[in-house]
Coordinates of C-alpha atoms and ligand atoms in Angstrom, one line a residue:
M1 CA 20.0 -4.9 14.7
K2 CA 18.7 -8.1 13.7
K3 CA 14.5 -8.7 14.7
T4 CA 16.1 -11.9 17.0
T5 CA 18.7 -9.6 18.7
Q6 CA 15.7 -6.9 19.0
L7 CA 12.8 -9.4 20.8
R8 CA 16.0 -11.6 23.0
N9 CA 16.8 -7.7 24.2
L10 CA 13.1 -7.1 24.9
I11 CA 13.0 -10.4 26.9
N12 CA 16.3 -9.8 28.9
S13 CA 15.7 -6.3 29.5
H14 CA 15.1 -6.6 32.7
Q15 CA 12.3 -4.4 32.8
L16 CA 8.6 -5.1 31.7
E17 CA 8.0 -5.1 27.7
L18 CA 4.8 -4.8 25.9
L19 CA 3.7 -6.7 22.4
M20 CA 0.6 -5.5 20.4
E21 CA -1.1 -8.1 18.5
A22 CA -1.4 -7.9 14.9
H23 CA -3.0 -10.4 12.6
N24 CA -2.2 -9.1 8.8
G25 CA 0.5 -6.9 7.2
L26 CA -1.4 -3.7 8.1
S27 CA -2.3 -4.3 11.4
A28 CA 2.0 -5.2 11.6
K29 CA 2.4 -1.5 10.3
I30 CA 0.4 0.4 12.9
V31 CA 1.7 -1.5 15.5
E32 CA 4.8 -1.0 14.7
E33 CA 4.1 3.4 14.1
A34 CA 2.5 3.3 17.9
G35 CA 5.8 2.9 18.6
F36 CA 5.8 -0.7 20.1
K37 CA 8.8 -2.6 19.8
G38 CA 7.4 -5.9 18.8
I39 CA 4.3 -7.5 18.0
W40 CA 2.9 -10.7 19.1
A41 CA 1.4 -12.5 15.9
S42 CA -1.8 -14.0 17.8
G43 CA -3.5 -17.3 16.8
L44 CA -6.2 -16.5 17.4
S45 CA -6.8 -13.3 15.8
M46 CA -4.8 -14.6 12.9
S47 CA -7.4 -17.5 12.1
A48 CA -10.5 -15.0 13.2
A49 CA -8.9 -12.6 10.4
M50 CA -9.5 -15.4 7.7
G51 CA -12.7 -16.1 9.2
V52 CA -12.0 -20.0 10.5
R53 CA -12.0 -21.0 14.3
D54 CA -8.5 -21.4 16.8
N55 CA -8.4 -25.1 16.4
N56 CA -5.7 -25.7 13.3
E57 CA -8.1 -24.9 10.9
A58 CA -5.5 -22.6 9.1
S59 CA -2.9 -24.8 7.8
W60 CA 0.7 -23.7 9.0
T61 CA 1.9 -22.9 5.6
Q62 CA -1.2 -20.4 5.5
V63 CA -0.1 -18.3 8.6
M64 CA 3.2 -18.4 7.3
E65 CA 1.8 -16.7 4.5
V66 CA 0.1 -14.1 6.7
L67 CA 3.3 -13.8 8.8
E68 CA 5.4 -12.8 5.4
F69 CA 3.4 -10.3 4.8
M70 CA 3.8 -8.8 8.4
S71 CA 7.0 -9.4 8.2
D72 CA 7.7 -7.8 5.3
A73 CA 5.8 -4.5 6.3
T74 CA 7.6 -3.9 9.3
S75 CA 11.3 -4.0 11.1
I76 CA 10.0 -4.4 15.1
P77 CA 10.4 -7.9 15.6
I78 CA 7.0 -10.1 15.8
L79 CA 7.0 -13.1 18.1
L80 CA 4.9 -16.0 16.5
D81 CA 1.6 -17.7 18.7
G82 CA 3.0 -21.2 17.4
D83 CA 0.2 -22.7 19.0
T84 CA 1.3 -26.7 19.5
G85 CA 4.2 -26.4 16.8
Y86 CA 1.6 -28.1 14.6
G87 CA 2.7 -31.5 14.9
N88 CA 5.2 -33.5 16.9
F89 CA 8.7 -32.1 17.7
N90 CA 10.1 -32.7 13.6
N91 CA 6.9 -30.5 12.8
A92 CA 8.3 -27.8 15.1
R93 CA 11.7 -28.2 13.9
R94 CA 10.7 -27.7 10.4
L95 CA 8.5 -24.6 11.7
V96 CA 11.8 -22.5 13.0
R97 CA 13.8 -23.0 10.0
K98 CA 10.4 -22.0 8.5
L99 CA 10.3 -18.8 10.2
E100 CA 14.4 -18.3 10.2
Q101 CA 14.0 -18.2 6.6
R102 CA 11.0 -15.4 6.9
N103 CA 12.5 -13.1 9.2
I104 CA 10.1 -14.1 12.1
A105 CA 12.0 -13.4 15.3
G106 CA 10.7 -16.3 17.8
V107 CA 8.2 -18.5 18.8
C108 CA 6.1 -19.3 21.4
I109 CA 4.5 -22.9 21.6
E110 CA 1.7 -24.3 24.0
D111 CA 2.1 -27.7 25.9
K112 CA -1.0 -28.9 24.5
Q113 CA -2.2 -31.5 22.0
F114 CA -2.4 -30.9 17.6
P115 CA -5.6 -29.5 17.2
K116 CA -5.2 -27.2 20.0
T117 CA -8.3 -25.2 21.2
N118 CA -8.3 -21.6 22.0
S119 CA -7.4 -21.7 26.0
F120 CA -10.6 -19.0 26.6
I121 CA -13.0 -22.4 25.4
K122 CA -13.7 -25.0 27.6
G123 CA -10.1 -24.9 29.0
E124 CA -10.1 -27.9 31.9
A125 CA -11.7 -30.4 28.7
Q126 CA -8.4 -29.7 26.9
P127 CA -6.0 -32.4 27.4
L128 CA -2.1 -31.2 28.0
A129 CA 0.6 -32.4 26.3
D130 CA 3.0 -35.1 27.8
M131 CA 5.9 -33.3 29.9
D132 CA 8.8 -35.4 28.8
E133 CA 7.3 -35.3 24.5
F134 CA 7.2 -31.6 25.3
S135 CA 9.9 -30.6 26.5
N136 CA 11.9 -32.7 23.8
K137 CA 10.0 -30.8 21.0
I138 CA 11.4 -28.0 22.8
R139 CA 14.9 -29.3 22.5
A140 CA 14.5 -30.3 18.6
M141 CA 13.9 -26.6 18.2
K142 CA 16.5 -25.3 20.3
D143 CA 18.9 -27.6 17.9
T144 CA 17.8 -26.8 14.4
Q145 CA 17.9 -23.0 14.7
K146 CA 20.4 -21.4 13.4
D147 CA 20.5 -17.9 14.8
D148 CA 21.6 -17.9 18.1
D149 CA 19.1 -14.6 19.4
F150 CA 16.0 -16.4 17.6
V151 CA 13.8 -17.2 20.4
V152 CA 12.0 -20.2 21.7
I153 CA 8.7 -19.7 24.6
S154 CA 7.5 -22.0 26.2
R155 CA 3.6 -21.5 27.4
I156 CA 2.1 -23.6 30.2
E157 CA -1.2 -24.6 29.9
A158 CA -1.6 -26.1 33.7
L159 CA -3.5 -23.6 35.1
I160 CA -5.9 -23.1 31.9
A161 CA -6.8 -26.7 31.8
G162 CA -7.0 -26.7 35.9
W163 CA -3.8 -28.8 36.8
G164 CA -2.9 -26.3 39.6
L165 CA 0.4 -24.8 40.6
E166 CA 2.1 -27.6 41.4
E167 CA 2.3 -29.0 38.0
A168 CA 2.8 -25.0 36.6
L169 CA 5.9 -25.3 37.9
K170 CA 7.1 -28.6 37.4
R171 CA 7.1 -27.8 33.6
A172 CA 8.4 -24.7 33.6
E173 CA 11.3 -26.4 35.1
A174 CA 11.1 -29.1 32.9
Y175 CA 11.0 -26.7 29.9
R176 CA 14.0 -24.5 31.1
K177 CA 15.9 -27.6 31.3
A178 CA 15.1 -28.5 28.0
G179 CA 16.4 -25.7 27.1
T180 CA 13.8 -22.4 26.6
D181 CA 14.5 -18.8 26.7
A182 CA 11.2 -18.0 28.4
I183 CA 7.9 -19.4 29.9
L184 CA 4.5 -17.5 29.0
I185 CA 2.4 -18.4 32.0
H186 CA -1.2 -18.3 31.2
S187 CA -4.5 -18.1 33.1
K188 CA -8.2 -17.8 32.7
R189 CA -8.7 -16.2 35.9
N190 CA -10.1 -12.4 36.1
D191 CA -7.5 -11.6 38.4
F192 CA -3.7 -11.6 39.1
V193 CA -3.9 -14.4 42.1
E194 CA -2.7 -17.7 40.1
I195 CA 0.3 -15.3 37.9
E196 CA 1.9 -13.8 41.6
A197 CA 1.3 -17.0 43.2
F198 CA 3.9 -18.3 40.1
M199 CA 5.8 -15.8 40.1
K200 CA 6.7 -15.6 43.7
E201 CA 7.6 -19.5 43.6
W202 CA 9.6 -19.4 40.1
G203 CA 11.2 -16.4 40.7
S204 CA 13.6 -15.2 38.3
R205 CA 14.8 -18.8 37.0
L206 CA 13.8 -17.3 33.6
P207 CA 12.0 -14.9 32.1
V208 CA 8.0 -14.6 32.3
V209 CA 5.9 -13.4 29.7
I210 CA 1.8 -13.1 30.2
V211 CA -1.2 -12.9 28.2
P212 CA -3.9 -10.9 30.5
T213 CA -6.8 -10.3 28.5
K214 CA -9.0 -12.1 31.1
Y215 CA -7.5 -9.9 34.0
F216 CA -7.4 -6.8 31.7
S217 CA -8.5 -4.5 34.8
V218 CA -4.5 -5.4 36.8
P219 CA -2.9 -2.0 36.4
T220 CA 0.2 -2.9 34.6
G221 CA 2.4 -1.6 37.7
K222 CA 1.6 -5.1 38.8
F223 CA 3.3 -7.0 36.5
R224 CA 6.3 -4.6 37.1
E225 CA 6.0 -5.2 40.7
F226 CA 6.3 -9.0 40.3
G227 CA 8.9 -9.3 37.6
I228 CA 7.1 -9.8 34.5
S229 CA 9.5 -9.4 31.5
L230 CA 6.9 -9.5 28.8
A231 CA 3.3 -8.6 28.6
I232 CA 0.8 -9.2 25.5
W233 CA -1.7 -7.5 24.6
A234 CA -3.1 -10.6 22.7
N235 CA -5.9 -9.6 20.5
H236 CA -6.9 -6.1 20.7
N237 CA -6.5 -4.6 16.9
L238 CA -8.5 -7.6 15.9
R239 CA -11.3 -6.7 18.5
A240 CA -11.6 -2.7 17.4
S241 CA -11.4 -3.8 13.5
I242 CA -14.9 -6.6 14.4
A243 CA -16.5 -3.4 16.3
A244 CA -15.4 -0.9 13.6
M245 CA -16.4 -3.3 10.8
E246 CA -19.7 -4.1 12.8
Q247 CA -20.7 -0.3 13.2
I248 CA -20.3 1.0 9.1
T249 CA -21.3 -2.0 7.6
K250 CA -24.8 -1.7 9.7
Q251 CA -24.7 2.2 9.0
I252 CA -24.4 1.9 5.1
F253 CA -26.7 -1.1 5.4
L254 CA -29.6 0.7 7.4
E255 CA -28.2 4.3 5.2
E256 CA -27.6 3.1 1.6
T257 CA -26.0 6.4 1.0
L258 CA -22.1 6.7 1.8
I259 CA -22.8 10.6 3.2
N260 CA -22.7 9.8 6.8
A261 CA -20.5 7.2 6.8
E262 CA -17.6 9.2 5.3
K263 CA -16.5 11.1 8.2
N264 CA -16.2 7.0 10.3
V265 CA -14.0 5.7 8.3
A266 CA -9.9 6.0 7.5
S267 CA -9.1 8.5 4.5
L268 CA -8.1 7.0 1.6
E269 CA -4.8 9.3 2.6
R270 CA -4.4 7.3 5.3
V271 CA -4.5 4.0 3.3
F272 CA -1.8 5.1 0.5
Q273 CA 0.0 6.4 3.7
L274 CA 0.0 2.7 5.1
Q275 CA 0.9 1.1 1.7
E276 CA 3.9 3.5 1.4
A277 CA 2.5 5.1 -2.0
E278 CA 5.0 7.2 -2.6
E279 CA 7.8 5.6 -1.8
L280 CA 6.8 4.0 -4.8
A281 CA 6.0 7.0 -7.1
Q282 CA 10.0 7.8 -6.0
A283 CA 11.0 4.6 -7.2
E284 CA 9.5 5.2 -10.8
K285 CA 11.1 8.7 -10.9
R286 CA 14.1 6.7 -10.3
Y287 CA 13.9 3.4 -12.5
L288 CA 10.8 4.1 -14.8
S289 CA 12.6 7.3 -16.6
M290 CA 16.5 5.7 -17.1
N291 CA 16.3 5.6 -20.5
G292 CA 16.4 9.1 -21.6
N293 CA 13.5 8.3 -24.8
Q294 CA 11.2 6.4 -22.3
S295 CA 7.8 8.2 -22.7
N296 CA 4.5 7.9 -20.6
A297 CA 1.4 9.6 -21.4
M298 CA -2.0 10.8 -19.7
I299 CA -5.0 10.5 -21.4
L300 CA -7.4 13.3 -20.7
L301 CA -11.0 11.9 -21.2
R302 CA -14.0 14.1 -21.0
N303 CA -16.8 11.7 -22.0
S304 CA -17.1 7.9 -22.1
T305 CA -19.9 7.2 -25.1
M306 CA -19.0 4.3 -26.9
A307 CA -17.1 6.6 -29.7
S308 CA -14.8 8.2 -26.9
Q309 CA -14.5 4.6 -26.2
A310 CA -13.1 3.9 -29.7
L311 CA -11.1 6.8 -29.7
L312 CA -9.3 5.8 -26.0
G313 CA -8.6 2.5 -27.2
K314 CA -7.7 3.6 -30.6
Q315 CA -4.9 6.1 -29.0
I316 CA -3.7 3.5 -26.3
H317 CA -2.8 0.7 -29.1
Q318 CA -1.3 3.0 -30.8
M319 CA 1.0 5.0 -27.9
K320 CA 2.1 1.2 -26.8
A321 CA 2.7 0.4 -30.3
K322 CA 5.5 3.1 -30.0
G323 CA 6.7 1.7 -27.3
I324 CA 5.1 3.8 -24.7
K325 CA 4.8 1.8 -21.3
E326 CA 2.7 3.8 -19.4
V327 CA -0.3 5.3 -20.0
Q328 CA -3.1 6.8 -17.1
V329 CA -6.5 7.3 -18.1
V330 CA -7.8 9.9 -16.3
D331 CA -11.7 10.6 -16.5
L332 CA -12.6 14.2 -16.3
N333 CA -16.2 12.6 -15.9
G334 CA -17.8 14.6 -18.6
S335 CA -16.3 17.8 -18.0
E336 CA -14.7 19.7 -21.0
N337 CA -12.4 21.6 -18.9
V338 CA -9.2 19.8 -18.1
I339 CA -7.0 21.5 -15.9
P340 CA -8.5 20.8 -13.0
S341 CA -7.4 17.3 -13.4
L342 CA -4.1 18.0 -14.7
I343 CA -3.2 19.8 -11.6
K344 CA -4.7 16.6 -9.5
E345 CA -3.1 13.6 -11.4
S346 CA 0.2 16.6 -11.9
D347 CA 2.5 13.4 -10.2
F348 CA 2.1 11.7 -13.1
L349 CA 4.0 14.5 -15.5
R350 CA 7.6 13.7 -14.7
G351 CA 9.5 13.9 -18.0
N352 CA 8.4 12.5 -21.4
T353 CA 5.2 12.8 -20.7
I354 CA 2.7 13.0 -23.8
I355 CA -0.2 14.9 -22.8
A356 CA -3.6 13.8 -25.0
N357 CA -7.1 14.3 -24.9
G358 CA -9.4 11.3 -25.1
D359 CA -11.2 12.2 -28.1
L360 CA -8.6 11.7 -30.6
F361 CA -7.0 9.4 -33.2
Y362 CA -4.3 10.9 -35.5
K363 CA -1.5 9.3 -37.7
P364 CA 1.2 7.2 -36.1
H365 CA 4.2 9.6 -37.0
I366 CA 2.3 12.1 -35.0
I367 CA 3.2 10.4 -31.8
E368 CA 6.2 9.6 -32.5
D369 CA 7.8 12.7 -33.8
L370 CA 6.6 13.7 -30.3
M371 CA 8.3 11.1 -28.7
N372 CA 11.7 11.8 -30.3
D373 CA 11.3 15.9 -29.3
T374 CA 13.5 17.1 -27.3
N375 CA 12.4 20.4 -26.1
D376 CA 10.4 21.2 -23.0
I377 CA 7.2 21.7 -23.7
T378 CA 6.4 21.2 -27.0
I379 CA 2.5 21.2 -28.6
V380 CA 0.7 20.0 -31.7
V381 CA -0.7 22.5 -34.0
D382 CA -2.5 21.5 -37.2
A383 CA -1.7 24.5 -39.6
D384 CA -4.5 23.5 -41.6
V385 CA -6.6 25.5 -39.7
E386 CA -10.4 27.7 -40.6
P387 CA -12.1 29.5 -38.5
G388 CA -14.4 27.5 -36.4
M389 CA -16.2 27.1 -32.8
E390 CA -14.4 25.4 -29.8
K391 CA -10.8 25.6 -31.2
R392 CA -7.6 26.6 -29.3
Y393 CA -5.7 28.7 -32.4
I394 CA -2.2 29.5 -32.1
T395 CA -0.1 32.9 -32.9
A396 CA 3.5 31.5 -33.2
N397 CA 6.6 33.3 -34.4
Q398 CA 6.6 31.5 -38.0
A399 CA 3.9 29.8 -40.1
Y400 CA 3.8 26.7 -41.3
S401 CA 6.4 26.5 -44.4
K402 CA 7.2 23.2 -46.2
E403 CA 11.0 25.0 -46.8
L404 CA 11.3 26.1 -43.6
W405 CA 10.8 22.8 -41.6
F406 CA 13.6 23.0 -39.7
K407 CA 13.4 26.1 -38.3
P408 CA 12.6 25.9 -34.3
V409 CA 9.0 27.3 -34.3
Q410 CA 7.4 28.8 -31.1
L411 CA 4.4 29.8 -29.3
I412 CA 3.5 33.2 -28.8
E413 CA -0.3 33.0 -28.1
M414 CA -3.1 30.8 -27.5
K415 CA -6.9 31.8 -28.6
E416 CA -10.2 31.2 -27.9
Q417 CA -11.4 33.3 -30.7
W418 CA -10.3 33.4 -34.3
T419 CA -8.1 36.7 -35.2
D420 CA -8.1 37.4 -39.1
D421 CA -4.5 38.1 -39.4
D422 CA -2.4 36.2 -37.4
I423 CA -3.6 32.7 -37.0
H424 CA -1.2 30.0 -37.6
G425 CA -2.8 27.4 -36.7
E426 CA -5.2 24.8 -33.8
F427 CA -3.7 23.0 -31.3
I428 CA -4.9 19.7 -31.4
G429 CA -4.7 18.6 -27.7
L430 CA -1.6 16.8 -28.1
W431 CA 1.5 18.0 -26.2
K432 CA 4.7 16.8 -24.3
V433 CA 6.9 17.8 -21.5
S434 CA 10.5 16.9 -20.9
E435 CA 11.7 16.3 -17.1
N436 CA 12.0 20.0 -16.7
G437 CA 9.1 21.2 -19.3
A438 CA 7.1 18.7 -16.5
V439 CA 8.4 20.8 -13.0
K440 CA 8.1 24.0 -14.7
V441 CA 4.3 22.8 -15.7
K442 CA 4.2 21.4 -12.3
K443 CA 4.8 25.2 -11.0
A444 CA 2.6 27.1 -13.0
L445 CA -0.4 24.5 -12.3
D446 CA 0.2 25.1 -8.5
T447 CA 0.5 29.3 -9.0
L448 CA -2.5 29.6 -11.6
S449 CA -4.9 27.7 -8.7
Q450 CA -3.8 30.3 -6.2
K451 CA -4.5 32.9 -8.4
E452 CA -7.6 31.5 -9.7
D453 CA -10.5 29.1 -9.5
E454 CA -8.9 26.2 -10.8
K455 CA -12.2 25.3 -12.7
L456 CA -12.0 28.8 -14.9
L457 CA -8.2 27.9 -15.9
T458 CA -7.9 26.6 -19.3
Y459 CA -5.2 25.6 -21.7
P460 CA -4.6 29.2 -23.2
H461 CA -4.1 30.4 -19.5
L462 CA -1.8 27.8 -19.2
F463 CA 0.4 27.9 -21.7
N464 CA 0.7 31.7 -21.9
Y465 CA 1.5 32.4 -18.8
L466 CA 4.6 29.5 -19.2
R467 CA 5.8 31.2 -22.6
E468 CA 6.5 34.0 -20.1
Y469 CA 9.4 32.6 -18.6
L470 CA 9.8 29.4 -21.5
S471 CA 9.7 28.8 -25.1
I472 CA 6.9 26.3 -25.8
S473 CA 7.7 24.8 -29.4
V474 CA 5.7 24.3 -31.8
Q475 CA 5.5 20.8 -33.9
Y476 CA 3.2 21.8 -37.0
I477 CA 1.4 18.9 -38.9
K478 CA -1.1 19.1 -41.6
G479 CA -4.1 17.7 -41.1
G480 CA -3.7 13.4 -40.4
W481 CA -6.0 13.7 -37.1
L482 CA -9.7 13.4 -36.5
D483 CA -11.6 15.1 -32.9
Y484 CA -14.4 13.3 -31.9
K485 CA -16.9 15.0 -33.8
G486 CA -14.8 14.4 -37.2
Y487 CA -14.7 10.5 -35.8
Q488 CA -18.2 9.8 -35.2
E489 CA -19.0 11.6 -38.8
F490 CA -16.9 9.2 -40.6
Q491 CA -17.6 6.0 -38.3
N492 CA -21.6 7.0 -39.5
N493 CA -21.2 6.8 -42.5
G494 CA -19.7 3.3 -41.9
E495 CA -16.0 4.8 -43.0
I496 CA -13.9 4.3 -40.4
I497 CA -13.6 0.8 -38.7
Ligands
SPV1 C1 -3.7 -15.9 20.8 O1 -3.7 -14.7 20.9 O2 -4.6 -16.8 20.0 C2 -3.5 -16.6 21.7 C3 -3.4 -16.1 23.7 O3 -2.9 -17.3 21.9 S1 -5.1 -16.6 24.3 O4 -6.3 -16.1 22.9 O5 -5.1 -15.8 25.0 O6 -5.4 -18.0 24.4
MG2 MG1 -3.2 -19.0 20.5

């Protein structure tokens, strides 16, 4: 249902409805999630959140920017606190046009003069708008709206300014005649006396809206009893967030650590959830891999020394040059073991994903061949291998051969130790998964991490497990690459620039 229609239905529902304040996209989302049927875009709260006063210090276009975020973030209607309409009838009717374009369901304007002041600051001293001029402003707004359901509410400040009930009723009637959809009767008393008196006289000529900020102790049942249509909890998200921010800021300032603060803040997961990060992840799966050849890459960075950073830069550059659009660098924070990070970032494995150690430097054809490979899982193996330390040796169904380069080669086993007779090469820390391969790898990581401490898992664990039910193809190379140590040696000799 259109947002305008939703708001109109709330106002005409013949029962008390409740709006909750929001002042940005985030708070608007929270209001919708809680179950409220509508949002009050409070002038006080939006201005305070911007760090300025509720005196039209934020321009109406700045307010509009905030509203756009709020509206995009939610599907329930937003009623804008439009202050005085930001000028005369002409400004107010332009406001209506712009609000409709941004899918804002309605606006409430108050019969004060621009620039206004918040009603709870020296209310008596505030000049009211001329009643006839304000009525014409309402007419101009109603004449301008394109959508019949767009709501224009007139807020009467006569009680705030101390002009009394009679003036309030006179104005309400004038605004009704001008075509307003509802009357907001405002009071700064801490009881319900003024509103009660107004309601008794007003009856049900038009729906009535209230803002019980100052008479917060009046039970909601009383609003129902007197036939109020809409009550607005006008500033409580703003005030709650001020209290929360002050508390956490003070705590972190005094403690100079996050140790105790962590439990007092929303989790990062909650932040991502409110931002709907998962929706983007799903969309990426759909739209980023449309072209079967489009690859992404994940680089696992073990340390962040200068040499490592240089290699990383080279590798990213090379990948981008080969058309890999998305390169995700995962910092292992000095850990030698890549598996826990692979598990953590496994969402990134999605098809045509290249996984590379950060400390690699290789000839461009190596990555090109890997990108063009269509097998589910392919590992790059250097056939030029000698016994040595810290290597991932492999045994394949076929040794490297100049003549038999076209024959498919499959992994038999990956080993931590050299064995004399059957080593066919060394895995260089560069591999690729297809979409199907990505699913299998994720499953394997899941199963393995349930069986064993993930910190103890290594590439040999992963590949030897996978090859039991899936063939892992081997892309042989002969040299043409350097790791971190090799790179450093040459660099020290001034031979690589
Ligand atoms: C607002 O929320 O900005 C309002 C309501 O206008 S009040 O602050 O009660 O005037
Ligand atoms: Mg306001």
